[in-house]
Tab-separated table of C-alpha atoms and ligand atoms in Angstrom:
chain	number	residue	atom	x	y	z
A	1	MET	CA	-18.719	-33.477	42.216
A	2	ILE	CA	-20.548	-31.155	40.522
A	3	ASP	CA	-17.747	-30.977	37.870
A	4	HIS	CA	-17.518	-34.519	37.885
A	5	ILE	CA	-21.126	-34.474	36.788
A	6	LEU	CA	-20.859	-31.703	33.991
A	7	ASN	CA	-18.082	-33.467	32.786
A	8	THR	CA	-19.672	-37.013	32.422
A	9	ALA	CA	-22.069	-35.318	30.896
A	10	GLU	CA	-20.427	-34.239	28.446
A	11	LYS	CA	-19.082	-37.034	27.495
A	12	LEU	CA	-22.253	-39.051	27.274
A	13	GLU	CA	-23.740	-36.074	25.283
A	14	PRO	CA	-23.649	-37.682	22.071
A	15	ILE	CA	-25.573	-40.235	23.408
A	16	ALA	CA	-28.239	-37.836	24.220
A	17	ARG	CA	-28.894	-36.447	20.694
A	18	GLY	CA	-29.164	-39.806	19.143
A	19	LYS	CA	-25.738	-40.445	17.086
A	20	GLU	CA	-24.462	-42.741	19.385
A	21	ILE	CA	-26.495	-46.375	21.070
A	22	SER	CA	-25.425	-47.027	24.806
A	23	THR	CA	-26.495	-49.929	27.070
A	24	LEU	CA	-24.691	-48.429	29.818
A	25	LEU	CA	-27.886	-48.837	32.102
A	26	ALA	CA	-29.466	-52.148	30.106
A	27	GLY	CA	-31.391	-53.458	33.177
A	28	LYS	CA	-31.985	-50.835	35.280
A	29	VAL	CA	-35.632	-49.756	36.288
A	30	LEU	CA	-36.096	-45.564	37.268
A	31	MET	CA	-39.698	-45.112	39.277
A	32	LEU	CA	-40.779	-41.844	38.658
A	33	LEU	CA	-43.176	-40.590	41.433
A	34	PHE	CA	-44.698	-36.952	40.226
A	35	PHE	CA	-47.091	-35.297	42.268
A	36	GLU	CA	-47.146	-32.044	40.867
A	37	PRO	CA	-47.196	-31.273	36.886
A	38	SER	CA	-43.866	-31.619	34.376
A	39	THR	CA	-42.778	-31.501	31.173
A	40	ARG	CA	-38.993	-31.157	31.249
A	41	THR	CA	-37.922	-33.062	34.561
A	42	ARG	CA	-40.078	-36.216	34.193
A	43	MET	CA	-39.500	-36.569	30.231
A	44	SER	CA	-35.800	-35.653	30.515
A	45	PHE	CA	-35.314	-38.503	32.892
A	46	GLU	CA	-37.391	-40.863	31.157
A	47	THR	CA	-35.345	-40.111	27.933
A	48	ALA	CA	-32.164	-40.196	29.642
A	49	MET	CA	-32.738	-43.782	31.273
A	50	ILE	CA	-34.050	-45.012	27.461
A	51	ARG	CA	-31.034	-43.014	25.696
A	52	LEU	CA	-29.001	-45.659	27.987
A	53	GLY	CA	-30.466	-48.560	27.820
A	54	GLY	CA	-32.494	-48.937	31.273
A	55	SER	CA	-36.636	-48.502	31.561
A	56	VAL	CA	-38.567	-46.117	33.371
A	57	MET	CA	-42.044	-46.682	35.405
A	58	ASN	CA	-44.108	-43.968	36.241
A	59	LEU	CA	-46.587	-43.469	39.147
A	60	GLY	CA	-48.867	-42.147	36.475
A	61	SER	CA	-51.747	-39.745	37.577
A	62	VAL	CA	-51.954	-39.377	41.877
A	63	GLU	CA	-55.696	-39.922	41.573
A	64	ALA	CA	-55.354	-43.386	39.728
A	65	SER	CA	-53.003	-44.390	42.701
A	66	SER	CA	-53.436	-45.662	46.199
A	67	ILE	CA	-52.447	-42.346	47.525
A	68	ALA	CA	-56.084	-41.323	46.560
A	69	LYS	CA	-56.930	-44.105	49.091
A	70	GLY	CA	-54.829	-42.163	51.585
A	71	GLU	CA	-52.196	-44.177	51.221
A	72	THR	CA	-48.643	-41.807	53.045
A	73	LEU	CA	-45.784	-40.868	50.903
A	74	ALA	CA	-43.300	-43.192	53.581
A	75	ASP	CA	-45.487	-46.202	52.473
A	76	THR	CA	-45.383	-45.882	48.873
A	77	ILE	CA	-41.947	-45.127	49.142
A	78	ARG	CA	-41.001	-48.445	51.093
A	79	VAL	CA	-43.303	-50.051	48.402
A	80	VAL	CA	-41.840	-48.840	45.434
A	81	GLU	CA	-38.168	-49.030	46.371
A	82	GLY	CA	-39.079	-53.024	45.453
A	83	TYR	CA	-39.416	-52.786	41.993
A	84	ALA	CA	-37.123	-50.064	41.038
A	85	ASP	CA	-33.311	-49.117	41.451
A	86	ALA	CA	-33.740	-45.542	41.490
A	87	ILE	CA	-36.575	-43.376	42.289
A	88	VAL	CA	-37.137	-39.408	41.270
A	89	LEU	CA	-39.600	-37.896	43.213
A	90	ARG	CA	-41.190	-34.349	42.727
A	91	HIS	CA	-43.716	-33.808	45.562
A	92	PRO	CA	-45.497	-30.357	46.757
A	93	LYS	CA	-43.871	-30.416	50.558
A	94	GLU	CA	-40.476	-28.977	51.072
A	95	GLY	CA	-38.252	-31.601	52.702
A	96	SER	CA	-40.207	-34.638	50.957
A	97	ALA	CA	-37.223	-35.787	49.007
A	98	ARG	CA	-34.907	-36.058	51.880
A	99	MET	CA	-37.816	-37.842	53.894
A	100	ALA	CA	-38.375	-39.689	51.276
A	101	SER	CA	-35.012	-41.132	51.303
A	102	GLU	CA	-34.953	-42.002	54.789
A	103	PHE	CA	-37.068	-44.913	53.738
A	104	SER	CA	-35.788	-46.755	51.013
A	105	SER	CA	-33.121	-48.540	50.454
A	106	VAL	CA	-32.348	-47.240	46.545
A	107	PRO	CA	-31.129	-43.491	45.734
A	108	VAL	CA	-34.049	-40.854	46.020
A	109	ILE	CA	-33.706	-38.259	43.196
A	110	ASN	CA	-35.244	-34.759	44.206
A	111	GLY	CA	-37.239	-33.356	41.050
A	112	GLY	CA	-38.052	-30.474	43.322
A	113	ASP	CA	-39.625	-30.167	46.181
A	114	GLY	CA	-42.567	-27.683	46.821
A	115	ALA	CA	-40.569	-24.089	47.224
A	116	GLY	CA	-37.560	-25.462	48.638
A	117	HIS	CA	-34.948	-26.808	46.159
A	118	HIS	CA	-34.539	-28.408	42.240
A	119	PRO	CA	-30.804	-29.660	42.454
A	120	THR	CA	-31.061	-31.701	39.173
A	121	GLN	CA	-32.209	-28.560	37.235
A	122	THR	CA	-29.293	-27.051	39.270
A	123	PHE	CA	-26.742	-29.340	37.430
A	124	LEU	CA	-28.171	-28.597	33.884
A	125	ASP	CA	-28.055	-24.715	34.555
A	126	LEU	CA	-24.830	-24.763	35.564
A	127	TYR	CA	-23.968	-27.404	32.214
A	128	THR	CA	-25.927	-24.680	30.273
A	129	ILE	CA	-23.878	-21.713	31.616
A	130	SER	CA	-20.400	-23.482	31.532
A	131	ARG	CA	-21.446	-24.036	27.386
A	132	GLU	CA	-22.949	-21.037	26.480
A	133	SER	CA	-20.713	-18.434	28.405
A	134	HIS	CA	-18.273	-19.334	31.713
A	135	LEU	CA	-19.139	-20.411	35.353
A	136	GLU	CA	-15.989	-18.787	37.021
A	137	GLY	CA	-16.729	-15.598	37.796
A	138	ALA	CA	-20.096	-14.955	36.080
A	139	LYS	CA	-22.202	-12.075	36.222
A	140	ILE	CA	-25.087	-13.549	37.094
A	141	ALA	CA	-28.857	-11.859	37.727
A	142	LEU	CA	-31.453	-14.300	38.792
A	143	ALA	CA	-34.725	-12.184	38.322
A	144	GLY	CA	-38.647	-12.801	38.955
A	145	ASP	CA	-40.096	-15.043	41.110
A	146	LEU	CA	-36.598	-15.673	43.896
A	147	LYS	CA	-39.292	-16.248	46.992
A	148	TYR	CA	-41.227	-19.656	45.950
A	149	GLY	CA	-38.704	-20.334	42.714
A	150	ARG	CA	-37.117	-23.417	43.954
A	151	THR	CA	-34.638	-23.084	40.846
A	152	VAL	CA	-32.905	-20.276	42.055
A	153	HIS	CA	-32.923	-21.024	45.681
A	154	SER	CA	-30.578	-24.278	44.388
A	155	LEU	CA	-28.513	-22.508	41.207
A	156	CYS	CA	-27.422	-19.750	44.390
A	157	TYR	CA	-25.596	-22.359	46.475
A	158	ALA	CA	-24.102	-23.701	43.607
A	159	LEU	CA	-22.565	-21.026	41.920
A	160	SER	CA	-21.176	-19.720	44.855
A	161	LEU	CA	-18.418	-22.504	44.323
A	162	TYR	CA	-17.895	-20.996	41.251
A	163	GLY	CA	-16.981	-17.314	42.393
A	164	ALA	CA	-19.986	-15.623	40.599
A	165	GLU	CA	-21.705	-12.449	41.363
A	166	ILE	CA	-24.918	-12.650	42.178
A	167	THR	CA	-28.056	-9.466	41.548
A	168	MET	CA	-31.140	-11.001	43.101
A	169	VAL	CA	-33.627	-8.672	40.542
A	170	SER	CA	-37.915	-8.906	42.108
A	171	PRO	CA	-40.301	-7.044	43.279
A	172	LYS	CA	-40.101	-6.688	47.212
A	173	GLU	CA	-42.698	-9.385	47.935
A	174	LEU	CA	-40.877	-11.849	46.019
A	175	ARG	CA	-37.303	-11.369	47.374
A	176	MET	CA	-34.786	-14.247	47.652
A	177	PRO	CA	-35.530	-15.747	51.787
A	178	ALA	CA	-33.382	-14.111	53.715
A	179	GLU	CA	-31.612	-17.050	55.252
A	180	ILE	CA	-30.528	-17.742	51.629
A	181	ILE	CA	-29.101	-14.224	51.492
A	182	SER	CA	-27.085	-14.590	54.759
A	183	ASP	CA	-25.510	-18.083	53.673
A	184	LEU	CA	-24.189	-16.386	50.842
A	185	LYS	CA	-22.641	-13.528	52.419
A	186	ARG	CA	-21.256	-15.753	54.714
A	187	LEU	CA	-19.837	-17.484	51.791
A	188	ASP	CA	-18.472	-14.246	50.675
A	189	ILE	CA	-20.276	-14.095	47.662
A	190	LYS	CA	-20.981	-10.606	46.262
A	191	VAL	CA	-25.070	-10.264	46.146
A	192	LYS	CA	-26.878	-7.576	45.146
A	193	GLN	CA	-30.662	-6.947	45.761
A	194	THR	CA	-32.865	-4.675	43.201
A	195	ASP	CA	-36.436	-4.177	41.608
A	196	SER	CA	-35.262	-3.232	38.550
A	197	ILE	CA	-34.399	-4.984	35.454
A	198	GLU	CA	-32.949	-1.872	33.724
A	199	GLU	CA	-30.204	-1.050	36.506
A	200	VAL	CA	-29.078	-4.684	35.931
A	201	ILE	CA	-29.142	-5.552	32.060
A	202	GLY	CA	-26.057	-3.878	30.442
A	203	ASP	CA	-23.205	-5.607	33.629
A	204	VAL	CA	-24.518	-9.444	33.389
A	205	ASP	CA	-23.363	-12.433	31.358
A	206	VAL	CA	-26.135	-14.587	32.017
A	207	LEU	CA	-29.695	-13.201	32.987
A	208	TYR	CA	-31.671	-16.201	34.904
A	209	VAL	CA	-35.355	-15.346	34.525
A	210	THR	CA	-37.985	-17.462	36.498
A	211	ARG	CA	-42.082	-17.563	36.459
A	212	ILE	CA	-43.787	-16.002	39.146
A	213	GLN	CA	-45.338	-18.842	40.978
A	214	LYS	CA	-48.916	-18.821	40.824
A	215	GLU	CA	-49.561	-21.917	42.320
A	216	ARG	CA	-47.392	-21.017	45.685
A	217	PHE	CA	-49.507	-17.734	46.527
A	218	PRO	CA	-51.544	-18.240	49.696
A	219	ASP	CA	-53.729	-15.563	48.369
A	220	PRO	CA	-54.857	-15.103	44.575
A	221	ASP	CA	-54.290	-11.128	45.395
A	222	GLU	CA	-51.330	-11.586	46.060
A	223	TYR	CA	-50.176	-13.023	42.716
A	224	HIS	CA	-52.308	-10.922	40.559
A	225	LYS	CA	-50.089	-7.247	41.910
A	226	VAL	CA	-46.890	-8.883	40.856
A	227	ALA	CA	-47.964	-11.416	38.023
A	228	THR	CA	-46.831	-8.680	35.625
A	229	SER	CA	-43.892	-7.420	37.266
A	230	LEU	CA	-41.372	-8.271	34.962
A	231	GLN	CA	-41.052	-8.577	31.255
A	232	ILE	CA	-37.893	-9.215	29.368
A	233	THR	CA	-38.244	-7.529	25.660
A	234	PRO	CA	-36.441	-6.724	22.642
A	235	GLU	CA	-36.331	-2.860	23.666
A	236	LEU	CA	-34.720	-3.867	27.261
A	237	LEU	CA	-32.374	-6.078	25.567
A	238	GLU	CA	-30.692	-3.101	23.351
A	239	ASN	CA	-28.800	-1.966	26.279
A	240	ALA	CA	-27.547	-5.591	26.988
A	241	ARG	CA	-23.988	-6.923	26.539
A	242	PRO	CA	-23.903	-8.517	22.898
A	243	GLN	CA	-22.752	-11.975	24.748
A	244	LEU	CA	-25.781	-12.092	27.022
A	245	LYS	CA	-27.344	-15.577	27.345
A	246	ILE	CA	-30.658	-15.448	28.635
A	247	MET	CA	-32.108	-19.022	30.479
A	248	HIS	CA	-35.364	-19.545	31.692
A	249	PRO	CA	-36.240	-23.228	33.865
A	250	LEU	CA	-39.308	-23.210	31.949
A	251	PRO	CA	-42.332	-23.061	31.615
A	252	ARG	CA	-42.926	-19.510	30.712
A	253	ILE	CA	-45.888	-17.269	31.058
A	254	ASN	CA	-45.241	-13.778	30.355
A	255	GLU	CA	-42.066	-12.788	31.521
A	256	ILE	CA	-40.172	-13.293	28.104
A	257	ASP	CA	-41.633	-11.929	25.091
A	258	PRO	CA	-41.509	-14.354	22.449
A	259	ARG	CA	-40.309	-12.592	20.313
A	260	VAL	CA	-36.774	-12.415	22.252
A	261	ASP	CA	-36.732	-16.640	21.234
A	262	TYR	CA	-35.007	-15.097	17.886
A	263	THR	CA	-32.385	-13.222	19.144
A	264	PRO	CA	-28.702	-14.807	20.005
A	265	HIS	CA	-29.155	-14.201	23.378
A	266	ALA	CA	-31.894	-16.586	24.286
A	267	CYS	CA	-31.319	-20.401	25.557
A	268	TYR	CA	-33.571	-21.359	27.296
A	269	TYR	CA	-34.496	-24.567	24.736
A	270	ARG	CA	-30.819	-25.723	24.583
A	271	GLN	CA	-31.072	-25.415	28.415
A	272	SER	CA	-34.054	-27.822	28.775
A	273	PHE	CA	-32.171	-30.436	26.273
A	274	TYR	CA	-28.719	-30.065	28.359
A	275	GLY	CA	-31.698	-31.598	31.255
A	276	VAL	CA	-31.349	-35.041	28.985
A	277	PRO	CA	-27.331	-35.175	28.791
A	278	VAL	CA	-26.906	-33.398	32.679
A	279	ARG	CA	-29.435	-36.423	34.246
A	280	MET	CA	-27.498	-39.225	31.493
A	281	ALA	CA	-25.031	-38.232	34.031
A	282	LEU	CA	-26.664	-38.069	37.277
A	283	LEU	CA	-28.261	-41.842	36.430
A	284	SER	CA	-25.586	-43.125	35.723
A	285	LEU	CA	-23.305	-42.223	38.508
A	286	VAL	CA	-25.712	-42.922	41.100
A	287	LEU	CA	-26.728	-46.399	39.685
A	288	GLY	CA	-22.556	-47.098	39.625
A	289	ALA	CA	-22.708	-47.496	36.625
A	290	LEU	CA	-20.048	-45.093	36.027
A	291	GLU	CA	-17.020	-43.740	38.557
B	1	LIG	N1	-37.806	-26.835	34.554
B	1	LIG	C1	-38.481	-27.406	35.329
B	1	LIG	O1	-38.934	-28.154	36.583
B	1	LIG	O2	-39.980	-28.081	34.385
B	1	LIG	P1	-41.199	-28.963	34.366
B	1	LIG	O3	-41.798	-28.298	35.877
B	1	LIG	O4	-41.877	-28.844	33.210
B	1	LIG	O5	-40.380	-30.100	34.861
């Protein structure tokens, strides 16, 4: 199924780049319900829908909606399903998209549920790896906030389908949750854990960096202890493989030195563009416009 989404995205890429015009989703309406900030997920879903001739509606700010009067997520979903053909939900609670899907007769797409998962980001991450490096048997380091970073939670399960070798790089306070490590081991995936990026930089095809998720720390002092624990610099990259690709779901704060943007390793801006064809593929398949 993932391969089918990635292959479909590749076919739709000329439309995503504005080189071809499409009316594949004409008459369809997508509803965006974002209870947390977003630039890329929200706007790439909007762009994907518009490029395919569909329309987008938006809850707008939570404060300006009836949620501010105490309306529940379940009731909001029951109403919104009458207005749209599909819903994208971003919400601070883990499991919220799954719960919402139980109240909706139209598809609900998880646009990020708290520190849980971010599956559509994973599809675009896999697409990026396949375009910029190679997916099958890739040696990949996931670095940064692996505890609260939902993108890496979803990504490592998907990578397990492609025989990846995964090295988890983080301070001990931000390690990948133990249940995910156990799941990967059960799936026979080679997993290593370290707190030293220097140790692994020369040995990987892809370095996937994540932001320290300040908003998820219960105690601000705990955040400050680890806020600068990872920095990717051109000096560090002197020891990298020439073909190393550096990815980041963005936004970036301090974890990648801006000088890295000008190296051939950086591919995070192309990665954020790939969100458009991948989400076009997903919407076309979910809405039944493509098989
Ligand atoms: N990668 C990502 O989810 O970015 P946004 O939070 O800007 O949507």
